[in-house]
Short mmCIF file of C-alpha atoms in Angstrom, two decimals:
data_model
loop_
_atom_site.label_atom_id
_atom_site.label_comp_id
_atom_site.label_asym_id
_atom_site.label_seq_id
_atom_site.Cartn_x
_atom_site.Cartn_y
_atom_site.Cartn_z
CA MET D 1 1.73 -8.97 -46.86
CA THR D 2 0.43 -8.47 -43.16
CA ALA D 3 0.87 -7.00 -40.17
CA SER D 4 0.67 -10.63 -38.67
CA THR D 5 2.97 -12.38 -41.44
CA SER D 6 5.44 -9.36 -40.64
CA ASP D 7 5.08 -9.82 -37.03
CA GLY D 8 6.12 -13.48 -37.28
CA LEU D 9 9.44 -12.88 -39.30
CA ASP D 10 10.68 -10.72 -37.26
CA ALA D 11 9.91 -12.41 -33.76
CA ALA D 12 11.54 -15.89 -36.19
CA ALA D 13 15.08 -13.24 -37.01
CA GLU D 14 14.93 -12.51 -33.65
CA PRO D 15 18.90 -13.82 -32.08
CA MET D 16 17.84 -15.80 -29.44
CA PRO D 17 21.36 -17.48 -26.48
CA PRO D 18 23.05 -20.40 -26.88
CA ALA D 19 22.36 -23.72 -24.70
CA LEU D 20 24.20 -23.14 -21.76
CA SER D 21 24.33 -24.81 -18.68
CA TYR D 22 23.01 -23.16 -15.16
CA PRO D 23 26.79 -22.99 -13.76
CA GLN D 24 27.58 -21.46 -17.25
CA LEU D 25 24.94 -19.38 -17.41
CA PHE D 26 26.76 -18.23 -13.43
CA LEU D 27 30.52 -17.66 -14.39
CA ARG D 28 29.76 -15.77 -17.56
CA PHE D 29 27.85 -13.21 -16.07
CA LEU D 30 30.37 -13.47 -13.02
CA ARG D 31 32.71 -12.71 -15.84
CA PHE D 32 30.94 -10.12 -16.31
CA GLY D 33 30.84 -8.85 -12.62
CA LEU D 34 34.78 -8.66 -12.03
CA MET D 35 35.41 -6.92 -15.60
CA ALA D 36 31.94 -4.07 -14.43
CA TRP D 37 34.45 -1.65 -13.70
CA GLY D 38 33.80 2.49 -15.30
CA GLY D 39 29.90 2.79 -14.30
CA PRO D 40 26.66 1.99 -16.22
CA VAL D 41 27.66 3.49 -19.34
CA ALA D 42 30.67 1.16 -19.97
CA GLN D 43 29.29 -1.76 -18.13
CA ILE D 44 26.55 -1.51 -20.93
CA ALA D 45 28.95 -0.81 -23.52
CA MET D 46 30.59 -4.34 -22.56
CA LEU D 47 27.44 -5.87 -22.74
CA ARG D 48 26.36 -5.24 -25.24
CA LYS D 49 29.82 -5.83 -27.24
CA GLU D 50 29.77 -9.83 -26.03
CA LEU D 51 26.30 -10.01 -25.70
CA VAL D 52 24.91 -8.56 -29.37
CA ASP D 53 27.66 -7.86 -31.59
CA GLU D 54 29.55 -11.33 -30.99
CA GLU D 55 27.33 -14.30 -29.79
CA ARG D 56 24.05 -12.70 -31.18
CA TRP D 57 21.80 -13.11 -27.50
CA ILE D 58 19.27 -10.73 -28.98
CA SER D 59 19.50 -8.50 -31.62
CA SER D 60 19.74 -4.43 -31.30
CA ALA D 61 16.89 -3.31 -32.05
CA ARG D 62 15.61 -5.00 -28.93
CA PHE D 63 18.46 -4.34 -26.57
CA ASN D 64 18.17 -0.92 -27.66
CA ARG D 65 14.44 -1.08 -26.65
CA LEU D 66 15.23 -2.91 -23.58
CA LEU D 67 17.59 -0.43 -22.30
CA ALA D 68 15.12 1.90 -22.88
CA VAL D 69 12.79 0.66 -20.87
CA MET D 70 15.50 -0.58 -18.30
CA GLN D 71 16.03 3.93 -17.99
CA VAL D 72 12.24 4.05 -17.38
CA LEU D 73 12.39 1.58 -14.38
CA PRO D 74 13.94 1.83 -11.25
CA GLY D 75 17.41 -0.02 -10.35
CA PRO D 76 20.74 -0.02 -12.38
CA GLU D 77 20.00 -0.79 -15.41
CA ALA D 78 23.45 -3.04 -16.36
CA HIS D 79 21.94 -4.52 -13.92
CA GLU D 80 18.58 -4.97 -15.13
CA LEU D 81 20.34 -6.40 -18.12
CA CYS D 82 22.32 -9.13 -17.19
CA VAL D 83 19.22 -9.98 -14.91
CA HIS D 84 16.84 -10.20 -18.74
CA LEU D 85 19.59 -11.41 -20.00
CA GLY D 86 19.88 -14.13 -17.81
CA MET D 87 16.13 -15.08 -18.27
CA ARG D 88 16.02 -14.95 -22.01
CA ALA D 89 19.16 -17.60 -21.51
CA LYS D 90 17.84 -20.68 -19.14
CA GLY D 91 14.32 -18.61 -17.22
CA ARG D 92 13.84 -18.11 -14.24
CA LEU D 93 16.75 -19.38 -12.11
CA GLY D 94 18.81 -17.93 -15.13
CA GLY D 95 17.32 -14.69 -14.60
CA VAL D 96 18.21 -14.46 -10.53
CA LEU D 97 22.29 -16.77 -11.28
CA ALA D 98 22.88 -13.86 -13.91
CA GLY D 99 21.93 -10.74 -11.46
CA VAL D 100 24.03 -12.40 -8.54
CA ALA D 101 26.45 -13.55 -10.16
CA PHE D 102 27.16 -9.78 -11.72
CA MET D 103 26.59 -7.62 -8.52
CA LEU D 104 28.86 -10.61 -6.84
CA PRO D 105 32.04 -9.28 -7.20
CA GLY D 106 31.40 -5.33 -6.55
CA PHE D 107 30.15 -6.92 -3.38
CA LEU D 108 32.10 -9.39 -1.17
CA LEU D 109 34.61 -6.68 -2.67
CA MET D 110 32.50 -4.20 -0.57
CA LEU D 111 32.36 -6.86 2.38
CA GLY D 112 35.49 -6.40 2.85
CA LEU D 113 36.67 -3.03 2.76
CA SER D 114 33.27 -2.50 5.05
CA TRP D 115 36.06 -4.73 7.31
CA LEU D 116 38.93 -3.28 6.77
CA TYR D 117 37.81 0.63 7.13
CA PHE D 118 36.76 -0.03 10.89
CA ALA D 119 39.43 -2.21 11.78
CA MET D 120 42.43 0.38 10.47
CA ASP D 121 40.26 3.00 12.28
CA ILE D 122 41.28 4.81 9.74
CA GLN D 123 39.62 8.36 10.62
CA SER D 124 42.15 7.88 13.33
CA SER D 125 45.39 7.20 11.26
CA ALA D 126 47.30 9.32 8.87
CA LEU D 127 44.07 8.01 6.67
CA GLY D 128 41.63 9.44 8.12
CA ALA D 129 43.55 12.78 6.20
CA ALA D 130 43.59 11.09 3.25
CA PHE D 131 39.78 10.18 2.88
CA LEU D 132 38.80 14.30 4.10
CA GLY D 133 39.92 15.12 0.66
CA VAL D 134 37.93 11.70 -1.04
CA GLN D 135 35.67 13.06 0.12
CA VAL D 136 34.79 16.76 -1.72
CA GLY D 137 36.29 14.62 -4.56
CA VAL D 138 33.26 13.37 -3.97
CA VAL D 139 30.93 15.42 -3.25
CA ALA D 140 32.61 16.82 -6.83
CA MET D 141 31.55 13.77 -8.93
CA ILE D 142 28.09 14.19 -7.77
CA VAL D 143 27.88 17.38 -8.09
CA ARG D 144 28.54 16.33 -12.10
CA ALA D 145 26.18 13.73 -11.72
CA VAL D 146 23.32 15.86 -10.84
CA HIS D 147 24.12 18.27 -14.08
CA ARG D 148 24.79 15.30 -16.30
CA ILE D 149 21.68 14.08 -15.07
CA GLY D 150 19.74 17.17 -15.72
CA GLU D 151 21.00 17.36 -18.47
CA HIS D 152 18.11 14.13 -19.48
CA VAL D 153 15.74 14.89 -17.15
CA LEU D 154 14.65 18.23 -17.32
CA ASN D 155 13.03 19.35 -20.68
CA ASP D 156 10.73 21.94 -20.06
CA ARG D 157 10.26 24.48 -17.95
CA TRP D 158 7.40 22.56 -15.88
CA LEU D 159 10.37 19.80 -15.34
CA TRP D 160 13.01 22.32 -14.03
CA GLY D 161 9.96 24.09 -11.57
CA LEU D 162 9.05 20.80 -10.47
CA ALA D 163 13.44 20.12 -9.52
CA ILE D 164 13.76 23.27 -7.70
CA GLY D 165 9.84 22.97 -5.98
CA VAL D 166 11.72 19.27 -4.96
CA GLY D 167 15.09 20.20 -4.09
CA LEU D 168 14.00 24.07 -1.90
CA ALA D 169 10.87 21.71 0.11
CA SER D 170 13.67 19.04 0.67
CA LEU D 171 15.87 22.33 1.94
CA LEU D 172 12.99 23.42 4.48
CA GLY D 173 12.25 19.84 5.83
CA ALA D 174 9.27 18.20 3.80
CA SER D 175 9.71 14.37 3.67
CA PHE D 176 10.33 12.41 -0.44
CA TRP D 177 6.77 10.45 -0.18
CA VAL D 178 5.30 13.84 -0.38
CA VAL D 179 6.73 15.31 -2.17
CA LEU D 180 7.58 12.90 -5.56
CA PRO D 181 3.98 11.57 -6.30
CA ILE D 182 2.85 15.71 -6.18
CA ALA D 183 5.56 16.12 -8.84
CA GLY D 184 5.07 12.88 -10.81
CA VAL D 185 1.15 14.35 -10.72
CA THR D 186 1.43 17.67 -11.19
CA TYR D 187 3.80 16.69 -14.58
CA ALA D 188 1.13 14.26 -15.74
CA LEU D 189 -1.41 16.61 -15.73
CA ALA D 190 0.57 19.87 -17.08
CA ALA D 191 1.78 17.26 -20.27
CA SER D 192 -1.58 15.86 -21.16
CA GLY D 193 -2.44 19.78 -21.84
CA ARG D 194 -4.47 20.43 -18.20
CA PRO D 195 -1.88 22.55 -16.77
CA ALA D 196 -5.00 24.50 -14.38
CA PHE D 197 -4.85 21.62 -12.79
CA ALA D 198 -1.17 21.04 -12.65
CA ALA D 199 -0.58 24.08 -11.53
CA ALA D 200 -3.56 23.29 -8.82
CA SER D 201 -1.85 19.88 -7.95
CA ALA D 202 0.87 22.17 -7.11
CA VAL D 203 -0.55 24.35 -4.63
CA ILE D 204 -1.82 21.13 -2.88
CA GLY D 205 1.92 19.91 -2.59
CA ILE D 206 3.22 22.45 -1.21
CA VAL D 207 0.24 23.33 1.31
CA LEU D 208 0.35 18.97 2.16
CA ALA D 209 4.45 18.77 2.25
CA ALA D 210 4.61 21.81 4.53
CA ALA D 211 1.49 20.39 6.98
CA VAL D 212 3.92 17.35 7.48
CA ALA D 213 6.57 18.86 7.75
CA LEU D 214 5.13 21.05 11.07
CA TRP D 215 3.09 18.39 11.79
CA SER D 216 5.79 15.23 12.29
CA PRO D 217 7.19 14.01 15.29
CA GLY D 218 11.18 14.58 14.73
CA ALA D 219 13.37 16.66 11.44
CA GLU D 220 12.49 14.63 8.22
CA PRO D 221 15.95 15.24 6.27
CA GLY D 222 18.94 12.57 7.66
CA GLY D 223 21.25 16.33 6.61
CA LEU D 224 23.23 17.24 10.44
CA ALA D 225 22.43 14.33 13.08
CA PRO D 226 25.48 13.69 14.71
CA GLY D 227 25.54 9.95 13.71
CA VAL D 228 28.01 7.69 14.87
CA GLN D 229 31.51 7.28 15.25
CA ALA D 230 31.78 4.23 14.12
CA GLN D 231 30.44 0.58 13.24
CA GLY D 232 28.26 -0.78 15.58
CA ALA D 233 24.59 -2.74 15.17
CA SER D 234 22.34 -0.20 16.21
CA ALA D 235 19.76 -1.02 13.13
CA ASP D 236 17.85 -4.79 13.21
CA ALA D 237 17.97 -6.38 9.27
CA ALA D 238 13.90 -5.99 8.75
CA ALA D 239 15.10 -1.97 8.45
CA LEU D 240 17.98 -2.13 7.08
CA PHE D 241 16.26 -4.44 4.44
CA PHE D 242 12.99 -1.62 4.21
CA SER D 243 15.70 1.70 3.48
CA GLY D 244 17.24 -0.43 1.39
CA LEU D 245 13.92 -1.54 -0.91
CA LYS D 246 12.44 2.07 -0.67
CA ALA D 247 16.10 3.57 -1.83
CA GLY D 248 16.00 0.42 -4.78
CA LEU D 249 12.51 1.69 -5.58
CA ALA D 250 13.26 5.38 -6.19
CA THR D 251 16.37 5.17 -8.70
CA PHE D 252 15.67 5.94 -11.41
CA GLY D 253 18.02 8.04 -14.31
CA GLY D 254 21.32 5.83 -12.17
CA ALA D 255 22.36 4.45 -9.36
CA TYR D 256 23.35 8.63 -8.29
CA THR D 257 19.76 8.73 -7.22
CA ALA D 258 19.18 6.70 -4.93
CA ILE D 259 21.29 8.69 -3.06
CA PRO D 260 18.88 11.26 -1.17
CA PHE D 261 16.86 8.09 0.47
CA LEU D 262 19.60 6.50 1.72
CA ARG D 263 21.30 9.41 3.67
CA ASN D 264 17.46 10.26 5.18
CA ASP D 265 18.08 7.14 6.68
CA ALA D 266 21.67 6.07 7.41
CA VAL D 267 22.56 9.98 8.17
CA GLY D 268 19.32 11.66 9.77
CA ARG D 269 18.45 8.50 11.87
CA GLY D 270 22.03 8.34 13.46
CA TRP D 271 22.64 5.19 10.97
CA MET D 272 26.16 6.75 10.61
CA THR D 273 27.99 10.13 10.08
CA ASP D 274 27.90 12.35 6.35
CA GLY D 275 31.17 11.42 5.99
CA GLN D 276 31.28 7.94 6.30
CA PHE D 277 28.52 7.59 4.31
CA LEU D 278 30.68 10.59 1.99
CA ASP D 279 33.23 7.40 2.44
CA GLY D 280 31.05 4.76 1.31
CA LEU D 281 30.70 6.33 -2.31
CA ALA D 282 34.06 7.09 -2.44
CA LEU D 283 34.59 3.08 -1.73
CA SER D 284 32.43 2.16 -4.90
CA GLY D 285 33.74 4.57 -7.89
CA ILE D 286 36.42 2.83 -7.05
CA LEU D 287 35.14 -1.55 -7.46
CA PRO D 288 33.91 -3.33 -10.70
CA ALA D 289 29.97 -3.08 -9.53
CA PRO D 290 27.08 -0.29 -10.18
CA LEU D 291 27.53 2.50 -7.94
CA ILE D 292 24.76 1.86 -6.28
CA ILE D 293 26.83 -1.27 -4.15
CA PHE D 294 28.11 1.39 -1.60
CA SER D 295 24.50 0.07 -0.19
CA THR D 296 26.83 -2.85 0.85
CA PHE D 297 28.50 0.13 2.50
CA VAL D 298 26.14 1.61 4.60
CA GLY D 299 24.64 -1.50 5.66
CA TYR D 300 28.05 -2.90 6.78
CA VAL D 301 28.33 0.81 9.09
CA ALA D 302 24.70 0.53 10.67
CA GLY D 303 24.11 -3.76 11.50
CA GLY D 304 27.89 -5.28 10.45
CA PRO D 305 28.10 -8.18 8.12
CA VAL D 306 23.74 -9.22 8.17
CA GLY D 307 22.58 -5.75 8.18
CA ALA D 308 24.83 -5.48 4.85
CA ILE D 309 23.19 -8.93 2.99
CA ALA D 310 19.86 -6.97 4.06
CA MET D 311 20.57 -3.52 2.90
CA THR D 312 22.45 -5.26 -0.34
CA ALA D 313 19.31 -7.31 -1.10
CA GLY D 314 16.66 -4.61 -0.30
CA ILE D 315 17.85 -1.70 -2.71
CA PHE D 316 19.05 -5.32 -5.61
CA LEU D 317 15.27 -6.92 -5.42
CA PRO D 318 13.20 -3.99 -7.48
CA ALA D 319 15.99 -4.20 -11.03
CA PHE D 320 15.31 -8.58 -9.94
CA ALA D 321 11.68 -8.41 -9.83
CA PHE D 322 10.99 -6.04 -12.26
CA SER D 323 12.78 -8.27 -15.14
CA LEU D 324 11.80 -11.83 -13.24
CA ILE D 325 7.68 -10.57 -13.43
CA LEU D 326 6.32 -8.62 -16.00
CA TYR D 327 9.54 -10.16 -18.74
CA ASP D 328 7.49 -10.87 -21.44
CA ARG D 329 5.30 -6.81 -20.64
CA LEU D 330 8.39 -4.17 -20.21
CA GLU D 331 8.69 -3.89 -23.73
CA ALA D 332 4.68 -2.09 -23.60
CA VAL D 333 5.92 0.08 -20.61
CA LEU D 334 6.60 1.85 -23.55
CA GLU D 335 3.78 2.47 -24.85
CA VAL D 336 2.23 3.92 -21.76
CA LYS D 337 2.10 7.95 -22.60
CA GLN D 338 0.69 8.72 -18.99
CA LEU D 339 3.01 6.61 -17.02
CA HIS D 340 5.73 8.05 -18.88
CA ALA D 341 5.04 12.13 -18.02
CA LEU D 342 4.55 11.28 -14.46
CA LEU D 343 7.66 8.87 -14.24
CA GLU D 344 9.44 11.65 -16.23
CA GLY D 345 8.03 14.11 -13.07
CA VAL D 346 8.95 11.76 -10.29
CA ALA D 347 12.35 11.94 -12.15
CA ALA D 348 12.52 15.74 -12.13
CA GLY D 349 12.03 15.92 -8.14
CA VAL D 350 14.63 13.34 -8.13
CA VAL D 351 16.81 15.73 -9.93
CA GLY D 352 16.11 18.83 -7.53
CA LEU D 353 16.60 15.93 -4.19
CA ILE D 354 20.45 15.08 -5.30
CA ALA D 355 20.29 19.35 -5.77
CA ALA D 356 19.66 19.20 -2.24
CA THR D 357 21.15 16.20 -0.55
CA THR D 358 24.12 17.39 -2.14
CA LEU D 359 24.72 21.61 -1.22
CA GLN D 360 23.39 19.24 2.88
CA LEU D 361 27.05 16.95 2.48
CA GLY D 362 28.75 19.78 1.25
CA GLN D 363 27.95 21.80 3.58
CA ALA D 364 28.85 19.35 6.29
CA THR D 365 32.31 19.06 4.27
CA ALA D 366 33.44 22.46 5.01
CA GLU D 367 32.00 22.22 8.90
CA ARG D 368 34.62 19.10 9.06
CA VAL D 369 38.07 19.88 7.12
CA PRO D 370 40.33 22.07 8.77
CA THR D 371 41.00 24.60 6.51
CA LEU D 372 38.51 25.24 3.07
CA TRP D 373 41.48 27.04 1.07
CA PRO D 374 42.40 23.31 0.41
CA ALA D 375 39.08 21.80 0.61
CA ALA D 376 38.26 23.86 -2.56
CA ALA D 377 41.35 23.50 -4.71
CA ILE D 378 40.65 19.71 -3.74
CA PHE D 379 36.90 20.31 -5.22
CA ALA D 380 38.08 22.71 -7.86
CA GLY D 381 40.61 20.01 -9.69
CA ALA D 382 38.20 16.99 -9.22
CA LEU D 383 35.48 19.17 -10.95
CA ALA D 384 37.74 19.93 -13.94
CA VAL D 385 38.77 16.77 -13.85
CA LEU D 386 35.33 15.28 -14.08
CA TYR D 387 34.18 17.71 -16.80
CA LEU D 388 37.57 17.98 -19.05
CA TRP D 389 38.93 13.54 -19.25
CA LYS D 390 35.77 12.64 -20.92
CA SER D 391 37.01 8.52 -19.66
CA LYS D 392 35.76 5.09 -17.40
CA LEU D 393 38.66 6.04 -15.17
CA ASN D 394 38.01 9.16 -14.35
CA ILE D 395 36.38 8.56 -11.39
CA VAL D 396 38.41 6.70 -9.87
CA ALA D 397 41.00 9.73 -10.65
CA VAL D 398 39.78 11.85 -9.26
CA ILE D 399 39.34 9.49 -5.84
CA VAL D 400 42.95 8.91 -5.77
CA ALA D 401 44.23 12.31 -6.51
CA ALA D 402 41.59 13.86 -4.04
CA GLY D 403 42.51 11.96 -1.56
CA ALA D 404 46.40 12.55 -2.22
CA ALA D 405 45.72 16.68 -2.48
CA GLY D 406 43.85 15.71 1.58
CA TRP D 407 46.46 13.34 2.48
CA LEU D 408 49.37 16.08 1.33
CA ALA D 409 46.89 19.65 2.68
CA TYR D 410 45.43 18.15 6.39
CA GLY D 411 48.33 15.45 7.04
#
């Protein structure tokens, strides 16, 4: 049998989605959005169970290849899979409808919680103590996420070195727009067997990052800016859209990778405090939605309902765009080895950025709590639950328990 004949048989055997109207498709993925509890692993497992194993919209082998591509591209993988499967059923409009339906429940719930957060003036109420505990628990969640992402990304000494270097550079004030491309180029050179050029690239990156940090008019990282104390229209919709877009384009390997990029703008520009940023992360952890929906809270704090819509649109746009524009070519990305090495270097740099951001958030939280030892106990307990209890409900449990412990300790 010739290769072309074999390919033709494979194409013929590939299952296709059932015939659905546009409203039916929208409602199908809206149901997925309402059931999207437990983070990306649970969301992807839900899609696989219903659309691959039960309804045969796509073969298991093709689904696995697509998932591998989605993990390389920026954006939440479960949402990108919905867009792709929606296109497979009803073309580009179907992709848009599937993607909007999947994110809509989480967006509306987060919008409502954002309004409630300020309507209740939580920081001035008894709930303020509970949210202090929650903030400590969220720092533990990010520490666990750094470890989990690092296990998958940091596979050799070069990647470890790049992660450490980018993290240190970030703590010293270097711009991630400088250090991340340099990390990608450095690893691409190292992976292609040119260690001398890779070392030269790393040195050039250090010099460039130092020069940008020294000559920039203001401090680049948004780590310890005082921020604002309550929601207000302190940023226009365009600024919030582009801030979200920047974060959306830089989210490799999961929503946690968006944290340093959003915090750089949100806290660095004084749109919100570190405490409010951590509260937004906590709220997103208890919703049926991709974790990246915390961007809605950031946009609301900075610019009200319009700001929430603008930032959410910006951060989700890449997840729509890559599937809508590159629908028939996505799997070909897997064959471009040079691009893979470049992205692996960038991903290693992002791990370093998240680690540096975690240290800054931990420092800011430690300075905020009235007494340090209860916070340390909450942190240790939350970390133990996240490591030892392998359940899709562990994040929700940590948030609730940390809030109760914070209320008891500081209320």
